[in-house]
Short mmCIF file of C-alpha atoms in Angstrom, two decimals:
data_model
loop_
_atom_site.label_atom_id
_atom_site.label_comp_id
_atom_site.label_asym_id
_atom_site.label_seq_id
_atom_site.Cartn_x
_atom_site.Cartn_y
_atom_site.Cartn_z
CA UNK A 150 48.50 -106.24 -123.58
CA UNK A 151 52.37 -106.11 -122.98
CA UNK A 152 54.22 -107.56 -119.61
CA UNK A 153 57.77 -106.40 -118.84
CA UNK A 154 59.03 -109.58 -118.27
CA UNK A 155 58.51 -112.94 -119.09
CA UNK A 156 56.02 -114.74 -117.19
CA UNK A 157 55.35 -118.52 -116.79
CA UNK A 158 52.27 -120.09 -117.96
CA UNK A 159 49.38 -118.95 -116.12
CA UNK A 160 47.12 -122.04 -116.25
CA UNK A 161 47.90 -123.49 -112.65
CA UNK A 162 46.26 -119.73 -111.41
CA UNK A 163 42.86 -120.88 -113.46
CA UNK A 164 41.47 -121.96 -110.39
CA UNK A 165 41.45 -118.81 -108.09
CA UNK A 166 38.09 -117.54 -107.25
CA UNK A 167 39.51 -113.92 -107.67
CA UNK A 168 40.60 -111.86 -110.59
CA UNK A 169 43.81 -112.77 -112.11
CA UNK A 170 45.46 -109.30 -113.70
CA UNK A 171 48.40 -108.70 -115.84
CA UNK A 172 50.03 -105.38 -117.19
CA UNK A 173 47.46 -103.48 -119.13
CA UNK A 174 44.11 -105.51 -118.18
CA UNK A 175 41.13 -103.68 -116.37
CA UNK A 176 41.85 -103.40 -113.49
CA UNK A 177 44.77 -103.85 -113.11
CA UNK A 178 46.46 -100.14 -111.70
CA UNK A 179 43.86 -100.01 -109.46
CA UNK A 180 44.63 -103.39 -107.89
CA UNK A 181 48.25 -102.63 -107.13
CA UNK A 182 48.11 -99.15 -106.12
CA UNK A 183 48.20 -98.55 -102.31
CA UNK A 184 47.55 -96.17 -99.81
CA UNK A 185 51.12 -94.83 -99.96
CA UNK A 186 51.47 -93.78 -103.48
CA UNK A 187 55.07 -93.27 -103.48
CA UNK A 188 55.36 -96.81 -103.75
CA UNK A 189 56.36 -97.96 -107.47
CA UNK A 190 54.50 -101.69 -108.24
CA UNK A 191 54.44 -103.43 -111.47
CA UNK A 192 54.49 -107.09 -111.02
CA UNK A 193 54.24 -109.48 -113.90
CA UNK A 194 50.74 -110.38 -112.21
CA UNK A 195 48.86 -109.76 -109.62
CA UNK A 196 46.02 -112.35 -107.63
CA UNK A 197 42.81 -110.63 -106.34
CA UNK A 198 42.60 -113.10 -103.67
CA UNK A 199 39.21 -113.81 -102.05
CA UNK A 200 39.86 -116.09 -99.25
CA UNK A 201 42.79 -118.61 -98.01
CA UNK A 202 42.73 -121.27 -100.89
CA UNK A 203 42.94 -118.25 -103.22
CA UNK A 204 46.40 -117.79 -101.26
CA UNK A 205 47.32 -121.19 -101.49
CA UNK A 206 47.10 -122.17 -105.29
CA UNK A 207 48.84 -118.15 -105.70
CA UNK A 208 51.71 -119.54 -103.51
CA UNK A 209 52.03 -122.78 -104.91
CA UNK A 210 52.30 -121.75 -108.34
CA UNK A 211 55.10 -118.81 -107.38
CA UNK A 212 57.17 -121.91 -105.54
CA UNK A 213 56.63 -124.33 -108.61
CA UNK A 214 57.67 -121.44 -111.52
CA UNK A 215 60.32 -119.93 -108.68
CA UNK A 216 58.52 -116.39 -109.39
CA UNK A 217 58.68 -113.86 -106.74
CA UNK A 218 55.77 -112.49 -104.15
CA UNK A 219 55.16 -109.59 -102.76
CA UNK A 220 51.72 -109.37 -100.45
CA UNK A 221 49.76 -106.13 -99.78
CA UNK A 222 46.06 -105.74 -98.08
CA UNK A 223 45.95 -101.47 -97.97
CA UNK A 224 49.24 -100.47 -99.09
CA UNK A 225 50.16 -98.27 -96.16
CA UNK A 226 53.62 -99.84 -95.96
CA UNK A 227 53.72 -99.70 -99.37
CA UNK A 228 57.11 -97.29 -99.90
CA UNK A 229 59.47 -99.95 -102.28
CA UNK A 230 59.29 -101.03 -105.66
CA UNK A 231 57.75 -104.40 -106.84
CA UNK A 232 59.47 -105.04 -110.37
CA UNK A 233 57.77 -107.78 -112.04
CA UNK A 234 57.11 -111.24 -109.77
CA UNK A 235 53.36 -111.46 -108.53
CA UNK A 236 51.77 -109.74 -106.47
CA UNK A 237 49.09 -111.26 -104.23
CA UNK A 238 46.35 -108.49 -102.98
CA UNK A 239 44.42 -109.82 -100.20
CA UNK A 240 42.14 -106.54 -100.09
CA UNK A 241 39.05 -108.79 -100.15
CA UNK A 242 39.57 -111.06 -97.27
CA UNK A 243 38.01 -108.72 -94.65
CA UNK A 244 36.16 -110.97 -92.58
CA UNK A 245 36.47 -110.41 -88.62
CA UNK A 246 34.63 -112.77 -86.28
CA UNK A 247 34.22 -111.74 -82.11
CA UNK A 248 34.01 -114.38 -79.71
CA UNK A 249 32.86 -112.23 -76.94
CA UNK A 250 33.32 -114.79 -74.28
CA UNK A 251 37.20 -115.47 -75.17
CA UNK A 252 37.81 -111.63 -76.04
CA UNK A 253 39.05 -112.43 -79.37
CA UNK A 254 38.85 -111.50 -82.63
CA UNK A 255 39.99 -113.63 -86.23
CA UNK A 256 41.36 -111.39 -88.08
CA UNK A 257 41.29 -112.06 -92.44
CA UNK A 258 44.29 -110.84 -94.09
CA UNK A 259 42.87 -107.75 -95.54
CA UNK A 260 40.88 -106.17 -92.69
CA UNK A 261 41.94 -103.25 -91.70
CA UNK A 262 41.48 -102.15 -87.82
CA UNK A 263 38.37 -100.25 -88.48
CA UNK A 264 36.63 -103.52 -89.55
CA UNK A 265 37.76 -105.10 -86.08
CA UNK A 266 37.15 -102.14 -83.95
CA UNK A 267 33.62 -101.76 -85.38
CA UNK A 268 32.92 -105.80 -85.00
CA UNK A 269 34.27 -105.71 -81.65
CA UNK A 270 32.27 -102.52 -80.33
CA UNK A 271 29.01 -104.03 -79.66
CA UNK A 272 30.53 -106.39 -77.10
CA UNK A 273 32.22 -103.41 -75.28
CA UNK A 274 35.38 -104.48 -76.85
CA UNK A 275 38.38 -102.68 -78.10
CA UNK A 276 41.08 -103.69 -80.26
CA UNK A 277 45.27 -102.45 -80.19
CA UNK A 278 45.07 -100.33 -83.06
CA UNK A 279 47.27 -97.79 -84.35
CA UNK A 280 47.20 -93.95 -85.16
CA UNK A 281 45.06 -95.23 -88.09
CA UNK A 282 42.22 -97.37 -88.73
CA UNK A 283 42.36 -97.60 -91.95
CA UNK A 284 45.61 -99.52 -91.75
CA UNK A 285 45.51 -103.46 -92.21
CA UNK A 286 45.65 -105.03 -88.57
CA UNK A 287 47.40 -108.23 -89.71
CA UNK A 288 50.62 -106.24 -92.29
CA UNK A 289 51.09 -104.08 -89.15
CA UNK A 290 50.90 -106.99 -86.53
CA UNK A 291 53.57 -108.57 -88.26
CA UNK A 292 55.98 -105.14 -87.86
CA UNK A 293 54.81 -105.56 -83.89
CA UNK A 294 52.43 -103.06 -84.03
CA UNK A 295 52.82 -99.32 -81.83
CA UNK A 296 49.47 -98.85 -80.79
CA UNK A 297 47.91 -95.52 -79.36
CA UNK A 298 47.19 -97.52 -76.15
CA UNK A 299 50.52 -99.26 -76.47
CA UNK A 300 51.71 -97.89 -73.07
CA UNK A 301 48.69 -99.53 -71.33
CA UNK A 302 48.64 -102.56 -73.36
CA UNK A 303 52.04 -103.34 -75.32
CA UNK A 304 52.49 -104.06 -78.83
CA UNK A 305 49.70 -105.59 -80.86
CA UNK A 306 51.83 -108.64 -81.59
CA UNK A 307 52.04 -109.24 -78.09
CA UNK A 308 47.95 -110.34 -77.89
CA UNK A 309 48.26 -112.37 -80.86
CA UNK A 310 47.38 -116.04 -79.88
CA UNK A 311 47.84 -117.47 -83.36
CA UNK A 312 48.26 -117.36 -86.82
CA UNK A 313 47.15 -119.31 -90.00
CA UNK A 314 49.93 -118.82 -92.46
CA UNK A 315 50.73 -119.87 -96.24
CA UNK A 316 54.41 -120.52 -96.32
CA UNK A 317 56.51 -120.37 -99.48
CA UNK A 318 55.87 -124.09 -100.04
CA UNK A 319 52.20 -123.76 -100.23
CA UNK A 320 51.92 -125.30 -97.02
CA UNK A 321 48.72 -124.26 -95.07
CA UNK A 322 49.61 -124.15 -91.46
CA UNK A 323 47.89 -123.07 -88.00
CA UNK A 324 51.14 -121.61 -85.54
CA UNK A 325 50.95 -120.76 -82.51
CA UNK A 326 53.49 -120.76 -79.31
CA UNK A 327 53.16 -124.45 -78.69
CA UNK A 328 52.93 -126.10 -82.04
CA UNK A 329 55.30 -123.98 -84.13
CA UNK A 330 57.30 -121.77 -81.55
CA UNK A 331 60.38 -120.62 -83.91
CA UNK A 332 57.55 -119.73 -86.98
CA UNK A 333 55.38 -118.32 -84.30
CA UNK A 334 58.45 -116.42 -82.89
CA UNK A 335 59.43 -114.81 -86.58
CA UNK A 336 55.79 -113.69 -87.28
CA UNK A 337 55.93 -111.38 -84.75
CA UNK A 338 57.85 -108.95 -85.80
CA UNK A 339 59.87 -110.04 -88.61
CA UNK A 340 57.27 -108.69 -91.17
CA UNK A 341 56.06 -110.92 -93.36
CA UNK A 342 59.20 -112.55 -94.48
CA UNK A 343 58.56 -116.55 -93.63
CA UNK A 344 55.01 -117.01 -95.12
CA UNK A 345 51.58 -114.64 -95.98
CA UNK A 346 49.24 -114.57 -93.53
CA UNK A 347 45.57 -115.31 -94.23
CA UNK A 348 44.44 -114.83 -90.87
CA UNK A 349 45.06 -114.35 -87.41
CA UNK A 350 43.46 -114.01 -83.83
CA UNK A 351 44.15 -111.94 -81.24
CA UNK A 352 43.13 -111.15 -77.62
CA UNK A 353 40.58 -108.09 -77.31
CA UNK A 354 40.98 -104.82 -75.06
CA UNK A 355 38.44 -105.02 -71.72
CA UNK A 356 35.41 -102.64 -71.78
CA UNK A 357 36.38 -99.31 -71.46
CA UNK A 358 36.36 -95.77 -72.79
CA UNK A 359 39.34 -93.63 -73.21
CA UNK A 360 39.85 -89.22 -73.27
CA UNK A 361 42.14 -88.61 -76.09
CA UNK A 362 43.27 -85.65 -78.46
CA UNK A 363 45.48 -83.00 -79.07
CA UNK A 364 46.27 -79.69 -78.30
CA UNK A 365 47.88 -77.67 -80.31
CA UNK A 366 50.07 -74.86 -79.77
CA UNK A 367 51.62 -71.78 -81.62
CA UNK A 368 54.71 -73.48 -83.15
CA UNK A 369 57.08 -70.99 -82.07
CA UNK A 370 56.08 -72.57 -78.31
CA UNK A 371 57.37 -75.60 -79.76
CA UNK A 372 60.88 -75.58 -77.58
CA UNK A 373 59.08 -74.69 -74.36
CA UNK A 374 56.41 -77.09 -75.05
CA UNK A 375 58.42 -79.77 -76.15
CA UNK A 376 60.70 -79.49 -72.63
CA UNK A 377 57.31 -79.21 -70.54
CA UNK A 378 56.09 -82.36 -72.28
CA UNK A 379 59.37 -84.33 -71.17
CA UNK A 380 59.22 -83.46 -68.18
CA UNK A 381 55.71 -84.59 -67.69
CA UNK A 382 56.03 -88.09 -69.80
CA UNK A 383 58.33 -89.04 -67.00
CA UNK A 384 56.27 -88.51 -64.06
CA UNK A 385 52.97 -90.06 -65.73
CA UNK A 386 51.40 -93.42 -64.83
CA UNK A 387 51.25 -95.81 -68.08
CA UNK A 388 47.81 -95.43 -68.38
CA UNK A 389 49.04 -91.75 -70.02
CA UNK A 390 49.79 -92.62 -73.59
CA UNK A 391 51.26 -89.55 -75.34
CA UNK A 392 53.37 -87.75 -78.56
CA UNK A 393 54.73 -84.75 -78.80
CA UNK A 394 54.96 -83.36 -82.87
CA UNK A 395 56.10 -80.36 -84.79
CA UNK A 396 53.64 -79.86 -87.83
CA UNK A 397 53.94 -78.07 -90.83
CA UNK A 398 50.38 -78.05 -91.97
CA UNK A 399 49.65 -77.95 -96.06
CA UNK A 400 47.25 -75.57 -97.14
CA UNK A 401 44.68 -78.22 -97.50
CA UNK A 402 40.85 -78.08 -97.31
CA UNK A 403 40.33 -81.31 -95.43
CA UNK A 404 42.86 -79.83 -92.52
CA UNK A 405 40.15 -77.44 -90.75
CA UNK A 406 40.94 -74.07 -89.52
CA UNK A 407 42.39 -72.26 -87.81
CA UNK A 408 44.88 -75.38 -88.03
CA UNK A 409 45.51 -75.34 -91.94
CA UNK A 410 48.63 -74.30 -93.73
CA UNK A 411 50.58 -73.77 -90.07
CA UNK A 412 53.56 -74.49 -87.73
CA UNK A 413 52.12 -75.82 -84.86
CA UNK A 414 53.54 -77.75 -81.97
CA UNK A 415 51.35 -80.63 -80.91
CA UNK A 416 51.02 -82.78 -77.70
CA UNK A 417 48.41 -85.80 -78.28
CA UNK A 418 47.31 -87.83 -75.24
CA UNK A 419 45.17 -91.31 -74.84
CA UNK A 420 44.14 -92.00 -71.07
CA UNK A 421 42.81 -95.06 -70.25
CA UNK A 422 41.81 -94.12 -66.51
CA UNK A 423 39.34 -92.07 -64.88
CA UNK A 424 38.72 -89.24 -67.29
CA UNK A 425 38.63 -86.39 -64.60
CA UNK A 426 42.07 -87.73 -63.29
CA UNK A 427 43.01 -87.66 -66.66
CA UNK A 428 42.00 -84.11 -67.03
CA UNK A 429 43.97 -83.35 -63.74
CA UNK A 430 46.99 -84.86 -65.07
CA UNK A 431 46.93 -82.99 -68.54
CA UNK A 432 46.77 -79.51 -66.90
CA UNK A 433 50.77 -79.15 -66.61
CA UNK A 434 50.81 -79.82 -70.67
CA UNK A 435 47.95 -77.05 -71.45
CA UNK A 436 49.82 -74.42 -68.82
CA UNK A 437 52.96 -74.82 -71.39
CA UNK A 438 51.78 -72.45 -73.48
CA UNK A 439 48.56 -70.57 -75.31
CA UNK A 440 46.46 -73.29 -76.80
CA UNK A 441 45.22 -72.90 -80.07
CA UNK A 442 42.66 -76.26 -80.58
CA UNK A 443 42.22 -78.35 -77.93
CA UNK A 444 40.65 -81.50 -79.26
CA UNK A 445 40.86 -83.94 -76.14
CA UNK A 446 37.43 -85.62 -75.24
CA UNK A 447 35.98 -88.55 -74.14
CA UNK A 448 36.03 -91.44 -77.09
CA UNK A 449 35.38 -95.01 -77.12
CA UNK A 450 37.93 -97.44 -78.94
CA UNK A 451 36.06 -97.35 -82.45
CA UNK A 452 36.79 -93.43 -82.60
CA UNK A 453 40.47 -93.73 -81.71
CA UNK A 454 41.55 -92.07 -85.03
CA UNK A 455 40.03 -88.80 -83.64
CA UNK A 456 43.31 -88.81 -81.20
CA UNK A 457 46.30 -88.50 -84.00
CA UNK A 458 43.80 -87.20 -86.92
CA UNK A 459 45.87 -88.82 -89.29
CA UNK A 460 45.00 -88.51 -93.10
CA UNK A 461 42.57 -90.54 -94.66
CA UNK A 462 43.04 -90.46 -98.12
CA UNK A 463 45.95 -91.89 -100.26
CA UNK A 464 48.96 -89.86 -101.09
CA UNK A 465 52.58 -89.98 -101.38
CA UNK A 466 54.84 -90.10 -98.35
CA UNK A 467 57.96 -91.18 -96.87
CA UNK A 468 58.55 -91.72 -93.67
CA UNK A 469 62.03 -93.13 -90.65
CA UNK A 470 62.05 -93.37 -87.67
CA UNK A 471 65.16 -93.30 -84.85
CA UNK A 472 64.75 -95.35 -81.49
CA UNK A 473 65.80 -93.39 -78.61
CA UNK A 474 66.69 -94.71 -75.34
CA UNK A 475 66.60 -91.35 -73.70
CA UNK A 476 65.96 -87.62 -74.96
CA UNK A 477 68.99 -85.20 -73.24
CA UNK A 478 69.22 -81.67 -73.47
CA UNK A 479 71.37 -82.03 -76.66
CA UNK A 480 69.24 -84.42 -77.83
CA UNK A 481 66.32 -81.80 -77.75
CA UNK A 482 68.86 -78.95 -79.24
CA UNK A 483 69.90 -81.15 -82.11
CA UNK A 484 65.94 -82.14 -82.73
CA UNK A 485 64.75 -78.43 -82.10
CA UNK A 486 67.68 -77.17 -84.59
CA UNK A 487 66.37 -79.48 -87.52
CA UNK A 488 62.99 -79.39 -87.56
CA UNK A 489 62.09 -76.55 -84.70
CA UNK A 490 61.12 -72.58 -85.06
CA UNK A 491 63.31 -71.02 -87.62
CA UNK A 492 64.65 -74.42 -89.63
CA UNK A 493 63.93 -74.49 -92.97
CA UNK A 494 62.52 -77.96 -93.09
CA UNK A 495 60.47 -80.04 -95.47
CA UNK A 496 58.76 -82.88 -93.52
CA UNK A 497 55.20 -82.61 -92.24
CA UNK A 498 55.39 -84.07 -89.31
CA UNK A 499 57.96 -85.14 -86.78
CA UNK A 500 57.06 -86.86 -83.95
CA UNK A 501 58.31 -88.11 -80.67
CA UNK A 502 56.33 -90.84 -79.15
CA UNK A 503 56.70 -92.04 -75.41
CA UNK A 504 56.97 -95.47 -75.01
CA UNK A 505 57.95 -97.44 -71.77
CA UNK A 506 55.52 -98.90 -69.55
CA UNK A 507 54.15 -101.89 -71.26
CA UNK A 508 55.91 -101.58 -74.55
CA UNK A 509 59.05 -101.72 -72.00
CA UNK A 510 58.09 -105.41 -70.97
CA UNK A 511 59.29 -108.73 -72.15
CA UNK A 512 56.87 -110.83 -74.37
CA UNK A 513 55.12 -113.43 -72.56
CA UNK A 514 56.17 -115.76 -75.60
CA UNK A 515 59.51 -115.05 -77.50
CA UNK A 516 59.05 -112.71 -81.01
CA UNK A 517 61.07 -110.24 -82.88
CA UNK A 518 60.32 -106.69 -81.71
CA UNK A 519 63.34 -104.51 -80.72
CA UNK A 520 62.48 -101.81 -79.21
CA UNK A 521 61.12 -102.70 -76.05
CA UNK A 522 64.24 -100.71 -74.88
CA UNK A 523 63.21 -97.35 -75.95
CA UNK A 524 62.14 -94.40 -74.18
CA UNK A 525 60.77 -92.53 -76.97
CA UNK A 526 60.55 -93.08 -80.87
CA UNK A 527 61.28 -90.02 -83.68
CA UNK A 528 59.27 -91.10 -86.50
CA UNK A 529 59.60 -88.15 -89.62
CA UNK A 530 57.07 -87.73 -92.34
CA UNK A 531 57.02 -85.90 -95.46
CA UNK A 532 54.10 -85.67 -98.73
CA UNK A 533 56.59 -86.14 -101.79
CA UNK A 534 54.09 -85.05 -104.56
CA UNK A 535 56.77 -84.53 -107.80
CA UNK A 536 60.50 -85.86 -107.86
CA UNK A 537 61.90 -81.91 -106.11
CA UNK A 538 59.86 -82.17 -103.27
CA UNK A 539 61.28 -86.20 -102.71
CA UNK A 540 64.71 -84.69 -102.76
CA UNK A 541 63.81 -82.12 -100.77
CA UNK A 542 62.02 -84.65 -97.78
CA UNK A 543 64.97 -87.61 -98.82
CA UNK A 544 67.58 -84.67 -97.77
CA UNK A 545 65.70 -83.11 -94.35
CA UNK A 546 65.08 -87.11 -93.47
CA UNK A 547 68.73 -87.74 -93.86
CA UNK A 548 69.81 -84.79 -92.20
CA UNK A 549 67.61 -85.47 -89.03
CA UNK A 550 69.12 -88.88 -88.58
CA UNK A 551 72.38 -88.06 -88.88
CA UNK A 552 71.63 -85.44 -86.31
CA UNK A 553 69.62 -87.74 -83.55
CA UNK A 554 72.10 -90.91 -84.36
CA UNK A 555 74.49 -89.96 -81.37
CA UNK A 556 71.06 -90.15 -79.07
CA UNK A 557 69.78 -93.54 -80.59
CA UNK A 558 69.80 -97.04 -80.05
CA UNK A 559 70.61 -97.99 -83.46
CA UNK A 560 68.02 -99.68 -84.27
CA UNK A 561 64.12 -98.87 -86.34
CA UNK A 562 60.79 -100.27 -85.94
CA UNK A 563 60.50 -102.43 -89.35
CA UNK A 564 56.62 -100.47 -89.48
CA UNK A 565 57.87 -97.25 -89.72
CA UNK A 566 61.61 -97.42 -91.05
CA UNK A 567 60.51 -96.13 -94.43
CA UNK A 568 61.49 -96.85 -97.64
CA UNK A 569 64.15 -99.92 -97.51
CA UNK A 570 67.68 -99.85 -98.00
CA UNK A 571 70.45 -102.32 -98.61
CA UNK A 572 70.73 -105.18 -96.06
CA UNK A 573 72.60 -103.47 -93.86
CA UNK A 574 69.72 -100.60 -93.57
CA UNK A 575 67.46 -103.36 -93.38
CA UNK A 576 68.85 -105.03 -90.27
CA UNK A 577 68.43 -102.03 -88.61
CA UNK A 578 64.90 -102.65 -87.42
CA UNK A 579 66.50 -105.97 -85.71
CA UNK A 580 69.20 -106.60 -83.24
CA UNK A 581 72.55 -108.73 -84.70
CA UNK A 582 70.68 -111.82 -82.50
CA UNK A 583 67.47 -111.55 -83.73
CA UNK A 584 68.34 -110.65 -87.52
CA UNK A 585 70.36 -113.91 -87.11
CA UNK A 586 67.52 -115.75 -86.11
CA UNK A 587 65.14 -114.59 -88.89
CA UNK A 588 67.80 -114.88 -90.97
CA UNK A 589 68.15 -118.62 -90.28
CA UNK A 590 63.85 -119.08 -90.17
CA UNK A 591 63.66 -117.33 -93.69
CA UNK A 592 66.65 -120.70 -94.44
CA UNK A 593 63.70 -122.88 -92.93
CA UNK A 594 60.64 -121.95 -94.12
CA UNK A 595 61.71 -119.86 -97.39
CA UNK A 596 65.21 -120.72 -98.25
CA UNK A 597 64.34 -119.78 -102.24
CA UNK A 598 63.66 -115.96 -101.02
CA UNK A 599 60.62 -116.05 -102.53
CA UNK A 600 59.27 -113.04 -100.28
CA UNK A 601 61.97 -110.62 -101.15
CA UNK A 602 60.52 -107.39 -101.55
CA UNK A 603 60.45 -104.44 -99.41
CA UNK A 604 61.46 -105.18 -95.90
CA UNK A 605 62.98 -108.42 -96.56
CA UNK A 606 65.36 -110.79 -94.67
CA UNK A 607 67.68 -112.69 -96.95
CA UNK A 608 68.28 -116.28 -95.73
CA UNK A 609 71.20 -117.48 -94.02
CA UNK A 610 73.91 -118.99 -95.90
CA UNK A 611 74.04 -122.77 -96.07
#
């Protein structure tokens, strides 16, 4: 076996329960390879962990040998390169516990939402989960989490009621808004860049069902769609959580027919309410134009991936996002231009999502999500399966931003920025004030940089 770089001895690791990998062991590729497979990892080593003390002696050994750490449960957000350092892969702490009574849920480091929402559904409890289930609740928690319901119910960070965290010391702590308010504060939504996670819990949805789906349209409707949907997103109560997206379909097997290998404009919608009212309020959207698949039903919260039928299985993609505190008529031209009828364009998906209404709200306790400001977010997707077609979606990605900057805030959500720049690009998923604060918590809690890989905050300078 063969490591690219030299590593420190190994002996202090001896003690973790789970498997201990370097380059070339069995194993190994398996344990660093992520859902997002354009992500490039190849640490020195990597720790299987199984549970919390796993994460502890992993942590305390990279702050004793000053060795790097990256942290990944399923590899969604997994769209940088880890060059040597460790890696510590929390895919085996699943565990969820319900307390039924308190509406909460403890959350392991490497569950991913399906494992709450299925724990949580025979209470009659739902969970703020994303477009996804398969994505890890607490990784996207600590980006703030943009939930389906998110309208309704906020951002998942903002039903977090604490968090047991490994900082770069090796220190075990429990933080929560009265015993560790700043560490508390940078958790949520500052990625994981003051500490790893091991578990946390957070507040439960109320028993309820929801009607959610899509319908799909011819995408050459996609401009008079598109203007019928904005007009409706504004006159909707916040119990109406919706996207409007331009697909270009690949001629896949899994992607059913009639739907496969087209252009289709998409509206998807998530009511919370009364399902006929819900219904009612949808009819405007369907009038917009002929509907090819209409997919909206009645669901309960552990089927909420049927709404954004998102893919399942690994592949390679990149993906940005532009905050938008409005959508004009130029905004729509420039957006329609790019990536409407007639544009020759790449990505697979490019998607508008309303937000407003609860994700408009302050935090009941201070954190680190900007974009509570935002009317709607552009988030762009594209499969980058060899080296042209990356060029290809790196080029159409640029090009759209550059287009919708004039309409933007400025800023990202850290989740969905994509692939991370220099600090400067970075910032962007922060305000100046906030990226000063986490700059200065990173100085507290991990003033070695330890965590510097992917979306990372550098610390502030002494």
């Amino acid at each position: 076996m063969t490591a690219t770089h030299a590593v420190p001895d190994l002996f202090a690791l001896s003690g973790i329960a789970g498997p201990v990998l370097r380059p070339g062991d069995d194993g190994y590729a398996d344990e660093v390879t992520g859902f997002n497979l354009s992500g490039q990892f190849a640490p020195d080593v990597v720790v299987g962990a199984t549970g919390t003390a796993d994460v502890v002696t992993a942590m305390r050994w990279a702050a004793a040998t000053g060795t790097p750490v990256a942290v990944q449960a399923t590899g969604h957000g997994a769209n940088h390169t880890v060059d040597g350092g460790l890696l510590i892969s929390t895919t085996r702490m699943t565990g969820v516990r319900i307390d039924p009574r308190a509406r909460t849920a403890t959350v392991a480091a490497g569950a991913r939402w399906r494992h709450v929402l299925e724990a949580a559904a025979p209470h009659g409890l739902g969970a703020l989960a994303g477009s996804s289930s398969g994505v890890g609740a607490v990784g996207y928690t600590l980006g703030g989490g943009l939930p389906v319901l998110g309208r309704t119910h906020g951002y998942a960070s903002d039903l977090v009621r604490s968090f047991e965290v490994v900082t770069p010391d090796g220190t075990l702590r429990d933080v929560d808004a009265a015993g560790e308010p700043e560490l508390f504060r940078a958790l949520r939504g500052g990625k994981g860049n003051v500490g790893v996670v091991t578990s946390m819990v957070c507040g439960l949805l109320p028993p309820a069902r929801l009607l959610g789906g899509g319908v799909h349209f011819p995408g050459e409707h996609a401009g008079t769609v598109l203007r019928t949907w904005l007009d409706w997103v504004r006159t909707v109560p916040e119990e109406m959580n919706s996207a409007f997206a331009l697909l270009r379909l690949p001629p896949l097997p899994e992607i059913p027919e009639p739907l496969r290998g087209g252009f289709w404009a998409r509206v998807v919608a998530a009511w919370t309410g009364d399902p006929a009212e819900g219904e009612r309020l949808l009819a405007p959207v369907r009038a917009a134009a002929p509907v090819t698949v209409d997919t909206v039903a009645e669901l309960d919260y552990a089927s909420t991936d049927r709404v954004y039928a998102e893919p399942a299985d690994p592949l390679p993609a990149r993906e940005s996002c532009v905050l938008l505190p409005d959508l004009s008529p130029d905004a729509v031209r420039a957006l329609l231009d790019r990536a409407g009828p007639g544009a020759d364009c790449p990505l697979h998906a490019v998607q508008l999502r309303a937000m407003g209404g609860a994700l408009a709200r302050p935090a009941a306790v201070d954190d680190t999500v900007c974009a509570r400001d935002a009317r709607f977010l552009l988030e762009a997707v594209g499969v980058v399966p060899d080296p042209e077609a990356a060029m290809a979606v790196q080029a159409a990605t640029a090009g759209l931003q550059s287009a919708m900057a004039p309409y933007g805030t400025g800023l990202t959500m850290v989740n969905i920025h994509g692939t991370p720049g220099d600090e400067p690009d970075r910032a962007r998923a922060w305000t100046p004030e906030v990226y000063a604060f986490l700059q200065h918590a990173k100085a507290v809690y991990d003033p070695a940089n330890l965590l510097r890989f992917g979306h990372a905050v550098p610390p502030e300078a002494a």
